[in-house]
mmCIF file of C-alpha atoms in Angstrom:
data_model
loop_
_atom_site.group_PDB
_atom_site.id
_atom_site.type_symbol
_atom_site.label_atom_id
_atom_site.label_comp_id
_atom_site.label_asym_id
_atom_site.label_seq_id
_atom_site.Cartn_x
_atom_site.Cartn_y
_atom_site.Cartn_z
ATOM 1 C CA ASN H 1 40.127 127.075 57.986
ATOM 2 C CA LYS H 2 42.865 125.039 59.615
ATOM 3 C CA LEU H 3 46.288 125.940 60.961
ATOM 4 C CA PHE H 4 48.904 123.167 60.985
ATOM 5 C CA ILE H 5 51.867 123.417 63.348
ATOM 6 C CA GLY H 6 55.022 121.317 63.503
ATOM 7 C CA THR H 7 57.119 121.574 66.654
ATOM 8 C CA ILE H 8 60.540 121.044 68.198
ATOM 9 C CA PRO H 9 60.384 119.691 71.791
ATOM 10 C CA LYS H 10 61.654 121.264 74.978
ATOM 11 C CA TYR H 11 65.189 121.277 76.372
ATOM 12 C CA GLY H 12 66.746 117.826 76.471
ATOM 13 C CA ALA H 13 63.799 116.073 74.801
ATOM 14 C CA VAL H 14 63.392 114.449 71.371
ATOM 15 C CA GLY H 15 60.266 113.937 69.285
ATOM 16 C CA GLY H 16 58.216 116.877 67.989
ATOM 17 C CA ALA H 17 54.451 117.061 67.506
ATOM 18 C CA LEU H 18 51.952 117.800 64.759
ATOM 19 C CA ILE H 19 49.040 119.937 65.959
ATOM 20 C CA THR H 20 45.964 121.279 64.152
ATOM 21 C CA TYR H 21 43.930 124.338 65.080
ATOM 22 C CA THR H 22 40.484 124.609 63.457
ATOM 23 C CA ASP H 23 39.238 128.167 63.018
ATOM 24 C CA ILE H 24 35.512 127.482 62.610
ATOM 25 C CA PRO H 25 32.981 129.359 64.795
ATOM 26 C CA GLY H 26 31.299 127.096 67.327
ATOM 27 C CA THR H 27 34.080 124.518 67.374
ATOM 28 C CA VAL H 28 34.145 123.130 70.920
ATOM 29 C CA GLU H 29 37.702 121.770 70.786
ATOM 30 C CA PRO H 30 39.595 123.767 68.126
ATOM 31 C CA TRP H 31 42.945 122.155 69.030
ATOM 32 C CA THR H 32 43.606 118.519 68.181
ATOM 33 C CA LEU H 33 45.560 116.378 70.573
ATOM 34 C CA PRO H 34 49.204 116.487 69.467
ATOM 35 C CA HIS H 35 50.321 113.641 67.210
ATOM 36 C CA THR H 36 53.794 112.556 68.327
ATOM 37 C CA ASN H 37 56.234 109.886 67.211
ATOM 38 C CA PHE H 38 54.104 108.803 64.255
ATOM 39 C CA VAL H 39 57.137 108.603 61.947
ATOM 40 C CA SER H 40 58.888 105.236 62.157
ATOM 41 C CA GLY H 41 62.297 105.414 63.792
ATOM 42 C CA SER H 42 60.403 108.020 65.767
ATOM 43 C CA ASN H 43 61.667 110.732 68.069
ATOM 44 C CA GLN H 44 61.960 113.228 65.223
ATOM 45 C CA SER H 45 60.906 116.873 65.154
ATOM 46 C CA ILE H 46 58.808 118.421 62.395
ATOM 47 C CA SER H 47 60.795 120.981 60.427
ATOM 48 C CA ALA H 48 58.744 121.469 57.232
ATOM 49 C CA LEU H 49 55.071 121.524 56.228
ATOM 50 C CA ALA H 50 53.208 122.215 52.976
ATOM 51 C CA TYR H 51 49.496 121.764 52.277
ATOM 52 C CA ARG H 52 47.600 120.801 49.130
ATOM 53 C CA SER H 53 44.224 119.109 48.481
ATOM 54 C CA ASN H 54 43.496 117.621 51.920
ATOM 55 C CA SER H 55 47.080 116.428 52.323
ATOM 56 C CA LEU H 56 49.778 117.846 54.541
ATOM 57 C CA TYR H 57 53.308 117.151 53.326
ATOM 58 C CA GLY H 58 56.023 117.173 55.973
ATOM 59 C CA GLY H 59 59.717 116.822 56.577
ATOM 60 C CA THR H 60 61.526 116.082 59.826
ATOM 61 C CA THR H 61 64.794 116.739 61.604
ATOM 62 C CA ILE H 62 66.468 114.091 63.734
ATOM 63 C CA ASN H 63 67.279 116.750 66.330
ATOM 64 C CA GLY H 64 65.193 117.563 69.364
ATOM 65 C CA GLY H 65 65.491 120.340 71.915
ATOM 66 C CA LEU H 66 68.705 121.925 73.114
ATOM 67 C CA ASN H 67 71.121 119.482 74.758
ATOM 68 C CA SER H 68 69.226 116.460 73.443
ATOM 69 C CA THR H 69 70.827 113.442 71.750
ATOM 70 C CA PRO H 70 69.257 112.264 68.447
ATOM 71 C CA THR H 71 68.147 108.636 68.385
ATOM 72 C CA ALA H 72 67.345 108.585 64.643
ATOM 73 C CA THR H 73 69.952 108.695 61.883
ATOM 74 C CA SER H 74 67.924 109.988 58.926
ATOM 75 C CA ALA H 75 65.224 112.623 58.497
ATOM 76 C CA LYS H 76 61.970 111.487 56.867
ATOM 77 C CA LEU H 77 59.232 112.684 54.524
ATOM 78 C CA PHE H 78 55.586 112.108 55.351
ATOM 79 C CA LYS H 79 52.073 112.800 54.075
ATOM 80 C CA TRP H 80 49.194 113.407 56.483
ATOM 81 C CA ASN H 81 45.537 112.958 55.494
ATOM 82 C CA THR H 82 43.902 116.052 56.987
ATOM 83 C CA ALA H 83 40.347 114.774 56.427
ATOM 84 C CA LEU H 84 40.977 111.536 58.360
ATOM 85 C CA ASP H 85 43.629 113.081 60.627
ATOM 86 C CA GLN H 86 46.078 110.233 60.101
ATOM 87 C CA LEU H 87 49.354 109.344 58.429
ATOM 88 C CA SER H 88 48.942 108.201 54.823
ATOM 89 C CA LEU H 89 52.549 107.909 53.589
ATOM 90 C CA GLU H 90 56.078 107.893 54.957
ATOM 91 C CA ARG H 91 59.293 107.566 53.005
ATOM 92 C CA GLU H 92 63.038 108.137 53.075
ATOM 93 C CA LEU H 93 64.464 110.856 50.851
ATOM 94 C CA GLU H 94 66.201 108.751 48.199
ATOM 95 C CA ILE H 95 69.187 110.733 46.906
ATOM 96 C CA ASP H 96 72.456 109.022 46.008
ATOM 97 C CA ASP H 97 75.393 109.699 48.337
ATOM 98 C CA PHE H 98 73.244 111.653 50.796
ATOM 99 C CA THR H 99 71.597 111.030 54.172
ATOM 100 C CA PRO H 100 69.461 113.943 55.389
ATOM 101 C CA THR H 101 69.479 115.021 59.016
ATOM 102 C CA LEU H 102 67.061 117.912 58.399
ATOM 103 C CA ILE H 103 64.467 118.365 55.664
ATOM 104 C CA GLY H 104 63.628 122.031 55.889
ATOM 105 C CA HIS H 105 60.910 123.805 53.883
ATOM 106 C CA LEU H 106 58.683 122.262 51.234
ATOM 107 C CA THR H 107 56.825 124.071 48.464
ATOM 108 C CA PHE H 108 54.928 123.329 45.255
ATOM 109 C CA ASP H 109 55.731 124.587 41.774
ATOM 110 C CA ALA H 110 53.190 125.605 39.140
ATOM 111 C CA ALA H 111 53.101 122.046 37.758
ATOM 112 C CA GLY H 112 52.206 120.589 41.149
ATOM 113 C CA ASN H 113 55.566 118.982 41.885
ATOM 114 C CA LEU H 114 56.909 119.175 45.439
ATOM 115 C CA TRP H 115 60.276 120.847 46.089
ATOM 116 C CA GLY H 116 62.415 120.754 49.192
ATOM 117 C CA ALA H 117 65.828 121.453 50.667
ATOM 118 C CA ALA H 118 67.813 119.394 53.155
ATOM 119 C CA HIS H 119 70.955 119.368 55.267
ATOM 120 C CA GLY H 120 72.861 116.124 55.774
ATOM 121 C CA LYS H 121 75.963 114.115 55.000
ATOM 122 C CA ARG H 122 77.538 112.352 52.076
ATOM 123 C CA ASP H 123 78.492 108.714 52.424
ATOM 124 C CA ASN H 124 82.061 109.766 53.369
ATOM 125 C CA GLY H 125 80.760 111.877 56.261
ATOM 126 C CA ILE H 126 81.194 115.301 54.651
ATOM 127 C CA GLU H 127 78.320 117.669 55.417
ATOM 128 C CA THR H 128 76.424 118.934 52.404
ATOM 129 C CA PHE H 129 73.034 120.244 51.246
ATOM 130 C CA ALA H 130 70.463 118.953 48.784
ATOM 131 C CA ILE H 131 67.794 120.711 46.779
ATOM 132 C CA PHE H 132 65.273 118.375 45.187
ATOM 133 C CA GLU H 133 62.065 118.012 43.170
ATOM 134 C CA MET H 134 59.628 115.167 43.936
ATOM 135 C CA ASN H 135 56.423 113.562 42.792
ATOM 136 C CA PRO H 136 53.981 114.308 45.659
ATOM 137 C CA VAL H 137 52.106 111.053 45.084
ATOM 138 C CA ASP H 138 54.921 108.716 46.160
ATOM 139 C CA PHE H 139 57.856 111.043 47.007
ATOM 140 C CA SER H 140 59.922 109.685 44.140
ATOM 141 C CA VAL H 141 62.732 112.118 43.309
ATOM 142 C CA ILE H 142 62.533 113.760 39.880
ATOM 143 C CA SER H 143 65.687 115.874 40.072
ATOM 144 C CA TYR H 144 68.200 116.967 42.696
ATOM 145 C CA LYS H 145 71.489 118.738 43.260
ATOM 146 C CA LEU H 146 74.028 118.477 46.096
ATOM 147 C CA VAL H 147 75.718 121.804 46.839
ATOM 148 C CA TYR H 148 78.047 123.570 49.252
ATOM 149 C CA ASP H 149 80.052 120.687 50.698
ATOM 150 C CA GLN H 150 81.541 121.499 54.110
ATOM 151 C CA SER H 151 79.658 124.787 54.320
ATOM 152 C CA PRO H 152 79.224 125.996 57.926
ATOM 153 C CA GLY H 153 75.605 126.848 57.169
ATOM 154 C CA GLY H 154 73.907 123.781 58.603
ATOM 155 C CA SER H 155 71.291 123.987 61.328
ATOM 156 C CA LYS H 156 69.643 121.497 63.640
ATOM 157 C CA TRP H 157 66.236 123.194 63.479
ATOM 158 C CA ARG H 158 65.883 126.044 60.980
ATOM 159 C CA GLY H 159 65.116 125.014 57.441
ATOM 160 C CA PHE H 160 65.835 126.821 54.191
ATOM 161 C CA TYR H 161 63.483 129.242 52.479
ATOM 162 C CA LEU H 162 62.282 128.287 48.984
ATOM 163 C CA TYR H 163 60.410 130.711 46.732
ATOM 164 C CA PHE H 164 59.528 130.515 43.053
ATOM 165 C CA GLY H 165 59.819 133.925 41.433
ATOM 166 C CA SER H 166 57.667 135.320 38.637
ATOM 167 C CA ASP H 167 60.738 134.829 36.423
ATOM 168 C CA GLY H 168 60.447 131.057 36.917
ATOM 169 C CA LEU H 169 63.639 130.811 38.982
ATOM 170 C CA LEU H 170 63.931 129.253 42.439
ATOM 171 C CA TYR H 171 65.249 131.481 45.227
ATOM 172 C CA THR H 172 66.569 129.811 48.372
ATOM 173 C CA THR H 173 68.801 130.153 51.440
ATOM 174 C CA ILE H 174 70.195 126.634 51.160
ATOM 175 C CA GLY H 175 73.556 126.364 52.908
ATOM 176 C CA ARG H 176 72.821 129.812 54.412
ATOM 177 C CA TYR H 177 73.730 131.433 51.104
ATOM 178 C CA LEU H 178 71.164 133.316 49.048
ATOM 179 C CA THR H 179 71.179 131.202 45.899
ATOM 180 C CA VAL H 180 69.145 131.234 42.681
ATOM 181 C CA PHE H 181 68.537 127.972 40.786
ATOM 182 C CA LYS H 182 67.167 127.252 37.340
ATOM 183 C CA PRO H 183 64.521 124.594 38.139
ATOM 184 C CA SER H 184 64.796 122.874 34.761
ATOM 185 C CA ASP H 185 68.554 122.392 35.238
ATOM 186 C CA LEU H 186 69.708 122.494 38.871
ATOM 187 C CA SER H 187 73.358 122.486 37.807
ATOM 188 C CA GLN H 188 72.764 126.092 36.780
ATOM 189 C CA TYR H 189 72.738 128.204 39.928
ATOM 190 C CA THR H 190 74.209 131.459 41.215
ATOM 191 C CA LYS H 191 75.272 132.363 44.734
ATOM 192 C CA VAL H 192 73.851 135.872 45.053
ATOM 193 C CA VAL H 193 74.790 136.653 48.670
ATOM 194 C CA ASP H 194 77.941 135.013 50.023
ATOM 195 C CA LYS H 195 77.101 135.495 53.716
ATOM 196 C CA ASN H 196 75.291 133.670 56.479
ATOM 197 C CA VAL H 197 71.748 134.433 55.288
ATOM 198 C CA GLN H 198 69.291 133.569 58.064
ATOM 199 C CA LEU H 199 65.911 134.922 56.946
ATOM 200 C CA MET H 200 64.509 135.718 53.509
ATOM 201 C CA ALA H 201 61.323 136.940 51.848
ATOM 202 C CA LEU H 202 60.526 137.389 48.163
ATOM 203 C CA ALA H 203 58.232 140.333 47.393
ATOM 204 C CA PRO H 204 55.588 140.169 44.620
ATOM 205 C CA ASN H 205 57.665 142.534 42.468
ATOM 206 C CA GLY H 206 60.731 140.293 42.793
ATOM 207 C CA ASP H 207 62.626 142.303 45.413
ATOM 208 C CA ILE H 208 64.433 140.123 47.957
ATOM 209 C CA TYR H 209 64.604 140.968 51.654
ATOM 210 C CA TYR H 210 67.043 139.112 53.870
ATOM 211 C CA THR H 211 69.040 139.180 57.100
ATOM 212 C CA THR H 212 72.528 137.949 57.908
ATOM 213 C CA GLY H 213 72.210 138.098 61.677
ATOM 214 C CA GLY H 214 72.057 141.170 63.841
ATOM 215 C CA ARG H 215 69.486 143.937 63.455
ATOM 216 C CA LYS H 216 69.952 144.959 59.830
ATOM 217 C CA LEU H 217 67.424 144.143 57.114
ATOM 218 C CA PHE H 218 68.807 144.097 53.595
ATOM 219 C CA LYS H 219 66.967 144.631 50.316
ATOM 220 C CA LEU H 220 68.111 143.257 46.988
ATOM 221 C CA PRO H 221 66.024 145.021 44.315
ATOM 222 C CA MET H 222 64.976 143.095 41.221
ATOM 223 C CA ASN H 223 65.451 146.209 39.077
ATOM 224 C CA PRO H 224 68.095 148.352 40.814
#
């Protein structure tokens, strides 16, 4: 009965907030006071949230509101104890040759492992994207793949959709391309839509709905 909200600050400001709304009848103060700057290095916005078993798993972006200047250099992962309403774990995303500036969208697979997608830079400064699988206990990386070097599909605020299909494949908008990965071997992936995919939803029957900007909604049927 709780709603968790991660925010980007107003124009010119840095440092988002984590807010909880409790939907229980009779609650005098349903909104918690916003928790800000609880990630070390601070002044980061909250760009991803996923909940499981009294823990809220989050990812940040170093970017604040429009026309703001980041003060952090690397996005972070964190775990929030929802029963105690306090931070329980914080960690860097440890992927070779990659520094994330945005960790956008987190989700769990059937085995309970935590998956995410990120935008950032290689050590040589080239922009790239990472899809990764982690142990939710300590955020240790189990597997990862860097894709779409120098793609124009990065964003300061909007993360990437991640959905596991009934076929066991992972559907995502990483790099702003609609891409399908084989979770057991991330080197096996297919770019399904080679456009600037902004929004995406995966229907229960496997149909994919997406937008590429503008007013048109596209449907990609599982069984055309």
